Short mmCIF file of C-alpha atoms in Angstrom, two decimals:
data_model
loop_
_atom_site.label_atom_id
_atom_site.label_comp_id
_atom_site.label_asym_id
_atom_site.label_seq_id
_atom_site.Cartn_x
_atom_site.Cartn_y
_atom_site.Cartn_z
CA MET O 40 -8.54 -130.18 -45.56
CA ALA O 41 -10.43 -130.46 -42.32
CA GLY O 42 -10.59 -126.74 -41.59
CA LYS O 43 -11.70 -126.31 -45.28
CA LEU O 44 -14.59 -128.72 -44.71
CA ASP O 45 -15.54 -126.77 -41.68
CA ASP O 46 -16.13 -123.71 -43.08
CA LEU O 47 -18.32 -125.19 -45.89
CA GLY O 48 -22.30 -125.05 -45.23
CA LEU O 49 -24.44 -128.43 -45.12
CA GLU O 50 -25.68 -128.29 -48.69
CA GLN O 51 -22.21 -127.94 -50.12
CA VAL O 52 -20.99 -130.74 -48.16
CA LYS O 53 -24.02 -132.82 -49.13
CA ALA O 54 -23.32 -131.78 -52.95
CA ILE O 55 -19.60 -132.59 -52.68
CA CYS O 56 -20.63 -136.50 -51.11
CA GLU O 57 -23.13 -136.82 -53.92
CA ASP O 58 -20.54 -136.07 -56.66
CA THR O 59 -18.05 -138.53 -54.93
CA GLN O 60 -20.45 -141.03 -55.15
CA ALA O 61 -21.25 -140.41 -58.75
CA SER O 62 -17.70 -140.63 -59.58
CA LEU O 63 -17.39 -143.88 -57.68
CA ALA O 64 -20.38 -145.64 -59.10
CA ALA O 65 -19.07 -144.79 -62.94
CA ALA O 66 -15.64 -146.19 -61.92
CA LEU O 67 -17.59 -149.46 -60.67
CA ALA O 68 -19.71 -149.62 -63.80
CA ARG O 69 -16.54 -149.16 -65.71
CA ILE O 70 -14.91 -152.17 -63.93
CA GLU O 71 -17.74 -154.41 -64.34
CA ALA O 72 -17.99 -153.40 -68.22
CA TYR O 73 -13.96 -154.65 -68.40
CA ARG O 74 -14.73 -157.63 -66.44
CA ILE O 75 -17.60 -158.76 -69.03
CA ARG O 76 -15.53 -158.11 -71.52
CA GLU O 77 -12.76 -160.00 -70.75
CA ARG O 78 -15.25 -162.94 -69.88
CA HIS O 79 -16.55 -162.39 -73.44
CA LEU O 80 -12.83 -162.50 -74.84
CA MET O 81 -12.13 -165.62 -72.76
CA ASP O 82 -14.95 -167.61 -74.68
CA GLU O 83 -14.03 -166.49 -77.84
CA LEU O 84 -11.00 -167.80 -77.18
CA SER O 85 -12.03 -170.92 -75.78
CA GLN O 86 -14.11 -171.59 -78.98
CA LEU O 87 -11.07 -170.59 -81.02
CA ARG O 88 -8.84 -173.11 -79.27
CA ALA O 89 -11.46 -175.77 -79.63
CA GLN O 90 -11.77 -175.31 -83.42
CA VAL O 91 -7.81 -175.49 -84.11
CA HIS O 92 -7.65 -178.78 -82.04
CA GLY O 93 -10.61 -180.03 -84.10
CA HIS O 94 -8.61 -179.22 -87.42
CA GLN O 95 -5.38 -180.76 -86.42
CA ILE O 96 -7.24 -184.19 -85.21
CA GLU O 97 -8.88 -184.24 -88.75
CA GLU O 98 -5.90 -183.28 -90.84
CA ALA O 99 -4.27 -186.29 -88.73
CA ARG O 100 -6.67 -188.53 -89.49
CA GLU O 101 -6.55 -187.67 -92.95
CA ALA O 102 -3.07 -188.38 -93.14
CA PHE O 103 -3.66 -191.78 -91.25
CA LYS O 104 -6.28 -192.68 -94.05
CA ALA O 105 -3.67 -191.86 -96.77
CA SER O 106 -0.86 -193.85 -95.13
CA ALA O 107 -3.35 -196.79 -94.86
CA GLY O 108 -4.37 -196.95 -98.05
CA GLY O 109 -0.34 -196.90 -99.28
CA ALA O 110 0.05 -199.89 -96.78
CA SER O 111 -3.20 -201.53 -98.95
CA GLY O 112 -1.61 -200.95 -102.54
CA SER O 113 -4.53 -198.46 -103.27
CA LYS O 114 -2.23 -195.45 -103.01
CA PRO O 115 -2.43 -193.30 -106.17
CA PRO O 116 0.73 -192.71 -108.27
CA SER O 117 2.58 -189.72 -107.13
CA ARG O 118 4.52 -187.16 -109.03
CA PRO O 119 8.40 -187.71 -109.02
CA GLY O 120 10.32 -185.85 -106.50
CA SER O 121 6.98 -185.79 -104.17
CA ALA O 122 7.87 -188.95 -102.18
CA ARG O 123 8.75 -188.53 -98.49
CA PRO O 124 10.87 -191.58 -97.68
CA ASN O 125 11.10 -190.49 -93.89
CA GLN O 126 7.28 -189.92 -93.45
CA GLN O 127 5.94 -191.94 -90.46
CA PRO O 128 2.45 -193.50 -90.24
CA VAL O 129 0.29 -191.84 -87.99
CA ASP O 130 -0.68 -194.19 -85.11
CA LEU O 131 -4.58 -194.19 -84.73
CA GLU O 132 -4.37 -194.95 -81.13
CA SER O 133 -2.95 -191.99 -80.26
CA LEU O 134 -5.64 -190.14 -81.97
CA GLY O 135 -7.93 -191.85 -79.70
CA THR O 136 -6.53 -190.58 -76.77
CA CYS O 137 -6.44 -186.30 -78.00
CA SER O 138 -8.82 -184.81 -75.45
CA ILE O 139 -10.72 -181.35 -76.76
CA SER O 140 -11.53 -179.04 -74.46
CA ILE O 141 -14.98 -177.42 -76.04
CA PRO O 142 -16.68 -175.06 -73.74
CA GLN O 143 -20.29 -176.21 -73.57
CA PRO O 144 -23.30 -174.03 -72.62
CA GLN O 145 -24.20 -173.66 -69.33
CA PRO O 146 -27.93 -173.44 -68.26
CA VAL O 147 -28.83 -170.46 -66.60
CA GLN O 148 -31.58 -171.36 -64.31
CA TRP O 149 -31.16 -169.39 -60.91
CA THR O 150 -30.07 -165.85 -60.57
CA SER O 151 -29.35 -164.30 -57.34
CA ILE O 152 -27.36 -161.33 -56.13
CA SER O 153 -26.30 -162.82 -52.92
CA GLY O 154 -26.87 -165.92 -51.05
CA ASN O 155 -29.40 -164.44 -49.06
CA ALA O 156 -31.36 -162.98 -51.85
CA PRO O 157 -34.41 -164.52 -53.62
CA LEU O 158 -34.07 -166.94 -56.66
CA TYR O 159 -35.56 -166.42 -59.97
CA VAL O 160 -36.17 -168.93 -62.47
CA THR O 161 -37.49 -168.73 -66.01
CA SER O 162 -36.81 -171.42 -68.78
CA LEU O 163 -34.04 -174.12 -68.98
CA GLU O 164 -31.47 -174.29 -71.56
CA GLY O 165 -33.14 -175.71 -74.63
CA GLY O 166 -36.28 -173.90 -74.00
CA GLU O 167 -37.73 -176.57 -71.22
CA GLN O 168 -39.71 -174.99 -68.82
CA ALA O 169 -38.89 -175.26 -65.32
CA VAL O 170 -42.24 -175.26 -63.63
CA THR O 171 -45.67 -176.56 -65.08
CA LEU O 172 -48.69 -176.17 -62.89
CA VAL O 173 -51.33 -178.64 -63.70
CA GLN O 174 -54.66 -177.54 -63.06
CA GLY O 175 -58.25 -179.02 -63.93
CA GLY O 176 -56.29 -181.15 -66.72
CA LYS O 177 -54.73 -178.12 -68.20
CA LYS O 178 -50.92 -177.27 -68.00
CA VAL O 179 -49.38 -173.69 -67.55
CA ASN O 180 -46.06 -172.66 -67.98
CA CYS O 181 -44.70 -170.45 -65.05
CA SER O 182 -41.62 -168.77 -63.69
CA LEU O 183 -40.71 -168.69 -60.06
CA ILE O 184 -39.48 -166.39 -57.33
CA VAL O 185 -37.93 -168.45 -54.31
CA ALA O 186 -37.58 -166.04 -51.24
CA ARG O 187 -36.83 -167.06 -47.57
CA ASP O 188 -40.41 -167.15 -46.56
CA HIS O 189 -42.45 -167.60 -49.66
CA ILE O 190 -42.41 -168.93 -53.02
CA ASP O 191 -44.17 -166.85 -55.77
CA PHE O 192 -45.80 -168.41 -58.92
CA VAL O 193 -45.35 -165.43 -61.12
CA GLU O 194 -47.55 -165.79 -63.86
CA LEU O 195 -50.81 -166.86 -61.62
CA ARG O 196 -50.02 -164.29 -58.72
CA ALA O 197 -50.29 -167.25 -56.49
CA ARG O 198 -47.67 -167.44 -53.13
CA ILE O 199 -47.07 -169.87 -51.00
CA HIS O 200 -45.95 -168.90 -47.30
CA ASN O 201 -43.56 -171.01 -45.10
CA THR O 202 -46.71 -170.75 -42.58
CA GLU O 203 -49.00 -172.71 -44.51
CA PHE O 204 -46.70 -175.16 -46.04
CA LEU O 205 -46.54 -178.77 -44.82
CA GLY O 206 -44.71 -180.58 -47.19
CA ILE O 207 -43.95 -181.72 -51.11
CA SER O 208 -44.70 -185.16 -52.11
CA SER O 209 -43.94 -187.03 -55.36
CA ILE O 210 -46.65 -188.46 -57.13
CA LYS O 211 -47.67 -190.55 -60.05
CA GLU O 212 -50.93 -189.75 -62.42
CA SER O 213 -52.31 -193.20 -61.56
CA ARG O 214 -52.25 -192.46 -57.88
CA SER O 215 -55.91 -192.38 -56.03
CA GLN O 216 -57.43 -189.54 -54.22
CA GLY O 217 -57.21 -191.70 -51.06
CA SER O 218 -53.55 -192.11 -51.21
CA LEU O 219 -52.91 -188.16 -52.00
CA ASP O 220 -55.06 -187.71 -48.37
CA LYS O 221 -52.81 -189.85 -47.04
CA ALA O 222 -49.67 -187.96 -48.24
CA ALA O 223 -51.12 -184.66 -47.22
CA ALA O 224 -51.83 -186.45 -43.59
CA ALA O 225 -48.53 -187.77 -43.16
CA ALA O 226 -47.06 -184.23 -44.58
CA ALA O 227 -49.01 -182.82 -41.39
CA ALA O 228 -48.00 -185.13 -39.24
CA GLY O 229 -44.40 -184.70 -39.94
CA GLN O 230 -44.50 -180.99 -39.30
CA ALA O 231 -46.14 -181.23 -36.18
CA GLU O 232 -43.59 -183.62 -34.98
CA GLY O 233 -40.68 -181.04 -36.13
CA GLY O 234 -39.22 -182.98 -38.83
CA SER O 235 -39.14 -183.15 -42.22
CA THR O 236 -41.46 -185.97 -44.04
CA GLY O 237 -40.02 -188.50 -46.33
CA ALA O 238 -42.06 -187.75 -49.09
CA ASP O 239 -40.43 -184.46 -49.24
CA THR O 240 -37.04 -186.05 -50.58
CA PRO O 241 -36.62 -185.02 -54.22
CA PRO O 242 -36.47 -188.97 -56.30
CA LEU O 243 -32.93 -189.54 -58.13
CA GLY O 244 -32.77 -188.92 -61.66
CA GLY O 245 -32.46 -185.80 -63.94
CA LYS O 246 -36.06 -186.41 -65.61
CA ARG O 247 -39.12 -184.14 -65.00
CA GLY O 248 -41.57 -185.24 -62.51
CA THR O 249 -44.72 -184.52 -61.11
CA TRP O 250 -45.06 -183.46 -57.10
CA GLU O 251 -47.75 -182.09 -55.01
CA VAL O 252 -47.36 -179.25 -52.49
CA HIS O 253 -49.29 -179.60 -49.46
CA LEU O 254 -50.67 -176.40 -47.63
CA ARG O 255 -52.63 -175.74 -44.45
CA SER O 256 -56.08 -174.09 -45.54
CA GLY O 257 -57.41 -174.36 -41.98
CA PRO O 258 -57.15 -175.29 -38.61
CA ALA O 259 -57.99 -179.13 -39.72
CA SER O 260 -58.19 -179.08 -43.72
CA THR O 261 -55.27 -178.84 -46.22
CA ARG O 262 -55.12 -178.11 -49.91
CA THR O 263 -52.50 -179.24 -52.70
CA ILE O 264 -51.06 -177.64 -55.69
CA LYS O 265 -49.84 -179.86 -58.19
CA PHE O 266 -46.82 -179.01 -60.52
CA GLU O 267 -44.22 -180.58 -62.92
CA ALA O 268 -40.94 -179.60 -62.54
CA SER O 269 -37.08 -180.50 -63.81
CA GLN O 270 -34.99 -182.00 -61.09
CA ALA O 271 -32.69 -178.83 -60.82
CA THR O 272 -35.90 -177.06 -59.82
CA ARG O 273 -37.26 -179.56 -57.52
CA THR O 274 -33.56 -179.76 -55.93
CA THR O 275 -33.44 -176.09 -55.45
CA LEU O 276 -37.04 -176.15 -53.63
CA HIS O 277 -36.32 -178.98 -51.16
CA ARG O 278 -33.46 -176.86 -50.02
CA CYS O 279 -35.76 -174.13 -49.38
CA THR O 280 -38.67 -176.08 -47.72
CA GLU O 281 -36.13 -177.93 -45.82
CA LYS O 282 -35.38 -174.66 -43.87
CA TRP O 283 -39.26 -174.03 -43.25
CA LEU O 284 -39.37 -177.20 -41.57
CA GLY O 285 -36.46 -176.44 -39.51
CA ASN O 286 -33.94 -178.94 -40.80
CA GLU O 287 -31.18 -176.44 -41.32
CA GLU O 288 -29.83 -173.59 -39.31
CA PRO O 289 -31.48 -170.22 -39.80
CA GLU O 290 -29.39 -167.74 -41.43
CA ASP O 291 -27.81 -164.84 -39.07
CA PRO O 292 -30.43 -161.89 -40.13
CA GLY O 293 -27.51 -159.43 -39.22
CA ALA O 294 -25.07 -160.91 -41.80
CA GLN O 295 -25.96 -157.84 -44.18
CA GLU O 296 -26.48 -154.23 -43.91
CA SER O 297 -30.01 -153.10 -43.92
CA GLY O 298 -29.32 -151.27 -47.14
CA GLU O 299 -27.46 -154.03 -49.06
CA ALA O 300 -30.01 -156.28 -47.73
CA GLU O 301 -32.68 -154.15 -49.29
CA LEU O 302 -30.93 -153.83 -52.52
CA SER O 303 -30.06 -157.87 -52.82
CA GLU O 304 -33.53 -158.94 -53.04
CA LEU O 305 -35.27 -159.07 -56.07
CA ALA O 306 -38.66 -157.49 -56.80
CA GLN O 307 -41.84 -158.54 -57.54
CA PRO O 308 -42.23 -158.26 -61.38
CA ARG O 309 -45.21 -156.16 -62.90
CA HIS O 310 -47.26 -158.16 -65.51
CA LEU O 311 -47.78 -156.25 -68.76
CA HIS O 312 -51.31 -157.18 -69.68
CA GLY O 313 -51.81 -155.36 -73.06
CA SER O 314 -55.04 -154.36 -75.06
CA ASP O 315 -56.32 -152.87 -78.15
CA ASN O 316 -56.06 -149.38 -76.48
CA THR O 317 -52.33 -149.95 -75.20
CA ALA O 318 -50.96 -150.53 -78.64
CA LEU O 319 -47.70 -148.22 -79.65
CA ARG O 320 -48.21 -146.73 -82.91
CA LEU O 321 -45.17 -147.23 -84.88
CA VAL O 322 -44.35 -145.42 -87.93
CA GLY O 323 -42.44 -145.50 -90.97
CA GLU O 324 -39.87 -148.76 -90.95
CA PRO O 325 -41.59 -151.99 -89.30
CA SER O 326 -39.93 -153.69 -86.13
CA SER O 327 -38.06 -157.24 -86.88
CA ILE O 328 -38.79 -158.12 -82.91
CA LEU O 329 -42.23 -156.60 -82.07
CA ALA O 330 -45.29 -158.60 -82.86
CA PRO O 331 -48.99 -156.98 -82.52
CA ASP O 332 -49.66 -158.97 -78.99
CA THR O 333 -46.30 -157.83 -77.62
CA LEU O 334 -46.63 -154.21 -79.14
CA LYS O 335 -49.71 -154.10 -76.86
CA ALA O 336 -47.89 -155.45 -73.95
CA LEU O 337 -45.14 -153.17 -74.27
CA GLY O 338 -47.49 -150.24 -74.55
CA ALA O 339 -48.95 -151.35 -71.31
CA GLY O 340 -45.99 -150.20 -69.26
CA ILE O 341 -45.34 -147.02 -71.20
CA PRO O 342 -46.28 -143.53 -69.72
CA PRO O 343 -50.04 -143.02 -71.23
CA LEU O 344 -48.89 -139.60 -72.27
CA GLU O 345 -45.82 -141.26 -74.01
CA ARG O 346 -47.65 -143.92 -75.26
CA LEU O 347 -50.10 -142.00 -77.72
CA ARG O 348 -47.09 -140.32 -79.34
CA PRO O 349 -46.04 -141.94 -82.66
CA TRP O 350 -42.71 -144.11 -82.35
CA SER O 351 -40.27 -144.34 -85.17
CA LEU O 352 -37.29 -146.59 -85.66
CA ALA O 353 -34.23 -144.74 -84.76
CA TYR O 354 -31.75 -147.51 -85.12
CA SER O 355 -31.52 -151.10 -86.20
CA THR O 356 -28.62 -153.95 -86.17
CA ARG O 357 -31.02 -155.06 -89.67
CA VAL O 358 -30.75 -151.35 -91.23
CA HIS O 359 -27.69 -149.72 -90.05
CA GLY O 360 -25.16 -152.35 -89.22
CA THR O 361 -23.74 -153.58 -85.88
CA SER O 362 -21.85 -150.61 -84.65
CA LEU O 363 -22.48 -148.85 -81.25
CA SER O 364 -21.15 -145.55 -82.47
CA THR O 365 -23.75 -145.49 -85.26
CA LEU O 366 -26.40 -146.22 -82.27
CA PHE O 367 -25.16 -143.06 -80.44
CA ARG O 368 -25.11 -140.92 -83.38
CA LYS O 369 -28.85 -141.72 -84.16
CA CYS O 370 -30.25 -142.17 -80.97
CA GLY O 371 -28.69 -139.24 -79.01
CA THR O 372 -31.96 -137.03 -79.14
CA PRO O 373 -33.39 -136.26 -75.76
CA VAL O 374 -36.99 -138.06 -75.98
CA PRO O 375 -38.44 -141.08 -74.74
CA THR O 376 -36.76 -144.15 -75.99
CA ILE O 377 -37.49 -147.86 -76.27
CA THR O 378 -34.32 -150.45 -76.67
CA LEU O 379 -35.16 -153.70 -77.82
CA VAL O 380 -32.75 -156.75 -77.78
CA LYS O 381 -33.60 -160.61 -79.00
CA ASP O 382 -31.03 -162.85 -78.04
CA SER O 383 -29.84 -166.23 -79.71
CA GLY O 384 -32.08 -168.10 -77.26
CA GLY O 385 -35.24 -166.30 -78.76
CA PHE O 386 -35.79 -164.05 -75.51
CA VAL O 387 -37.03 -160.69 -76.15
CA PHE O 388 -36.31 -157.82 -73.48
CA GLY O 389 -34.75 -154.13 -73.14
CA CYS O 390 -35.66 -150.94 -71.14
CA TYR O 391 -37.49 -147.74 -71.43
CA THR O 392 -35.66 -144.28 -70.90
CA PRO O 393 -36.67 -141.12 -70.82
CA GLU O 394 -33.95 -139.72 -73.11
CA GLY O 395 -31.57 -141.14 -75.55
CA TRP O 396 -28.34 -142.70 -75.56
CA HIS O 397 -24.97 -141.21 -75.53
CA VAL O 398 -21.81 -141.34 -74.36
CA ALA O 399 -21.24 -139.65 -70.75
CA PRO O 400 -18.71 -139.50 -68.23
CA ARG O 401 -21.09 -141.02 -65.33
CA PHE O 402 -24.49 -142.28 -65.35
CA TYR O 403 -27.86 -140.49 -66.63
CA GLY O 404 -31.37 -140.97 -67.10
CA SER O 405 -34.28 -140.66 -64.28
CA GLY O 406 -36.59 -142.55 -62.24
CA GLU O 407 -39.06 -143.22 -65.21
CA THR O 408 -36.66 -145.81 -66.51
CA PHE O 409 -37.53 -149.31 -66.42
CA VAL O 410 -36.90 -152.58 -67.70
CA PHE O 411 -38.95 -155.34 -69.16
CA GLN O 412 -38.96 -158.95 -70.81
CA LEU O 413 -41.21 -159.83 -73.66
CA GLU O 414 -40.49 -163.13 -74.40
CA PRO O 415 -41.00 -165.84 -73.08
CA HIS O 416 -42.57 -163.78 -70.01
CA ARG O 417 -44.25 -160.35 -70.34
CA LEU O 418 -43.15 -158.54 -67.23
CA GLN O 419 -41.99 -155.23 -66.25
CA TRP O 420 -39.31 -153.97 -63.43
CA PRO O 421 -39.74 -150.33 -62.75
CA TRP O 422 -37.03 -148.26 -60.91
CA ARG O 423 -36.96 -149.52 -57.27
CA PRO O 424 -35.94 -146.38 -55.16
CA SER O 425 -34.35 -146.56 -52.04
CA LEU O 426 -33.62 -144.46 -48.91
CA ALA O 427 -30.61 -146.32 -47.48
CA VAL O 428 -28.36 -146.47 -50.62
CA LYS O 429 -27.91 -144.47 -53.74
CA ASN O 430 -29.72 -146.33 -56.37
CA ASP O 431 -30.16 -143.93 -59.44
CA PHE O 432 -28.04 -145.80 -61.40
CA PHE O 433 -29.57 -145.84 -64.88
CA GLN O 434 -28.05 -145.00 -68.44
CA TYR O 435 -24.52 -145.73 -68.86
CA GLY O 436 -22.72 -144.93 -72.34
CA THR O 437 -19.04 -145.15 -73.19
CA SER O 438 -17.40 -145.83 -76.67
CA ASP O 439 -16.85 -149.25 -75.60
CA CYS O 440 -20.25 -150.05 -74.14
CA LEU O 441 -23.69 -149.25 -73.34
CA ALA O 442 -25.27 -150.69 -70.13
CA LEU O 443 -28.09 -149.99 -67.85
CA GLY O 444 -28.64 -150.43 -64.45
CA GLY O 445 -26.03 -150.62 -61.45
CA THR O 446 -26.06 -151.80 -57.51
CA GLY O 447 -24.73 -155.73 -58.40
CA HIS O 448 -24.75 -156.06 -62.17
CA PHE O 449 -26.19 -154.34 -65.55
CA ALA O 450 -29.60 -155.25 -66.30
CA LEU O 451 -28.62 -154.91 -69.70
CA HIS O 452 -24.88 -154.33 -71.17
CA LEU O 453 -23.89 -154.52 -74.95
CA ASP O 454 -20.50 -154.25 -76.28
CA ALA O 455 -18.92 -151.88 -78.98
CA GLU O 456 -19.97 -154.20 -81.81
CA LEU O 457 -23.52 -155.02 -80.65
CA LEU O 458 -22.87 -158.85 -81.22
CA GLN O 459 -22.45 -160.02 -77.38
CA GLY O 460 -24.54 -158.61 -74.40
CA SER O 461 -24.78 -159.43 -70.57
CA SER O 462 -27.63 -159.37 -68.00
CA GLY O 463 -27.46 -159.96 -64.54
CA ALA O 464 -29.46 -159.38 -61.48
CA CYS O 465 -29.31 -155.73 -60.86
CA GLY O 466 -30.28 -153.84 -57.95
CA THR O 467 -31.61 -150.52 -59.39
CA PHE O 468 -34.49 -152.12 -60.65
CA GLY O 469 -34.81 -155.75 -58.28
CA SER O 470 -34.60 -157.37 -61.64
CA PRO O 471 -32.96 -160.89 -62.64
CA CYS O 472 -31.36 -162.22 -65.70
CA LEU O 473 -33.48 -160.77 -68.39
CA ALA O 474 -31.85 -162.79 -71.12
CA HIS O 475 -31.45 -166.78 -71.64
CA ARG O 476 -28.41 -166.48 -70.03
CA ASP O 477 -26.20 -164.23 -68.58
CA ASP O 478 -23.52 -163.94 -71.51
CA PHE O 479 -25.62 -164.14 -74.35
CA ARG O 480 -25.31 -163.48 -78.57
CA VAL O 481 -27.43 -160.60 -79.63
CA LEU O 482 -29.38 -161.64 -82.56
CA LEU O 483 -31.26 -158.20 -83.11
CA VAL O 484 -30.98 -154.37 -81.61
CA GLU O 485 -33.83 -151.77 -82.33
CA VAL O 486 -34.05 -148.40 -80.80
CA TRP O 487 -37.32 -146.57 -81.06
CA GLN O 488 -38.10 -143.22 -80.21
CA ALA O 489 -41.36 -141.08 -79.69
CA GLY O 490 -42.04 -138.13 -82.09
CA ALA O 491 -43.82 -135.08 -81.61
#
């Protein structure tokens, strides 16, 4: 083998390496797809077990009520031959000790590829906003990206650097400006002494609270940012800012390889600001997912030449049923394609691909591919090329799944029935979980393709 490689030129060896990488990427994608499928099956099994146990307890309670009614003389007359002389009454106390293991929905708050990666938070379970900025009497719901050296308020395009951070204090609406100034001064003094301020310790309890971030705006001046947040969000911010204040040992910067570290970080999303000039022109069947405002926002991310083309509905679960094979059959045309998903949490997200969907043994597609979220936020994550690590993992289709992205988790994964999906932190685009949780129930899927 060594002799054969020596006879090959540089370009031939490079082609062999790229072919091997593509094969390994496809193999890892199959493993990831099987892992997601197994997780979905285990969730369904847990739910079925809970339902069976619940029916058994209901039957036992009905039997107890029947036996109690007979003992009080109110038992209805029974037919001949139907009596059960050896029937034992059911012990109600034993029913009270029965335990049912019902899987509770887990709130997906923070998404991260690794322990050293930035954290991205949108909304908590039940639609509760994780962070609400308070500015001039107005409240603005925001999502956050928490990195090693900064915190981004995504919707406002505001960034807090660790070099200007002084502390976070818990406040009440009735506090006077004088007390706030004292809190800021105390925060500045605490950092000057190399320690954390007492006001930076989050209060106990799970309710939402109001806090102020104290920042250095000049040699002798400070400014504040007021926000409301859940306790879970505040706790995570506290852990991050404690490192900024030097109260925790810094992490080893050489713990990861440079290429892996580059792809482990979530990318800053682009905002989709739509207008009448960016609205896509839909022809034929109307969309059950896109509203006029989201149609304009999505058009802002589409390449200008493709935006001007008419877009028609190639596949919809509402019209064509829930079948991945039908989707592949109707959407295999090599034209620009928009795939939309609406999950059970009300989130709307998807991807733009320069070609349609089909079954293939390896990844396919090009760097024009991007993923987006339209609800609750209108954000876009384009392809993030990397010189250190192969990162051109775009579309992937088998008879069992449809997927997009690689290097970590799929940005989007749909099963063969188009009933369940998965979305995780994806290194191909630097995107976080796009759905309301990592594993989600699909409500609607639409695939739109560009016409001539």
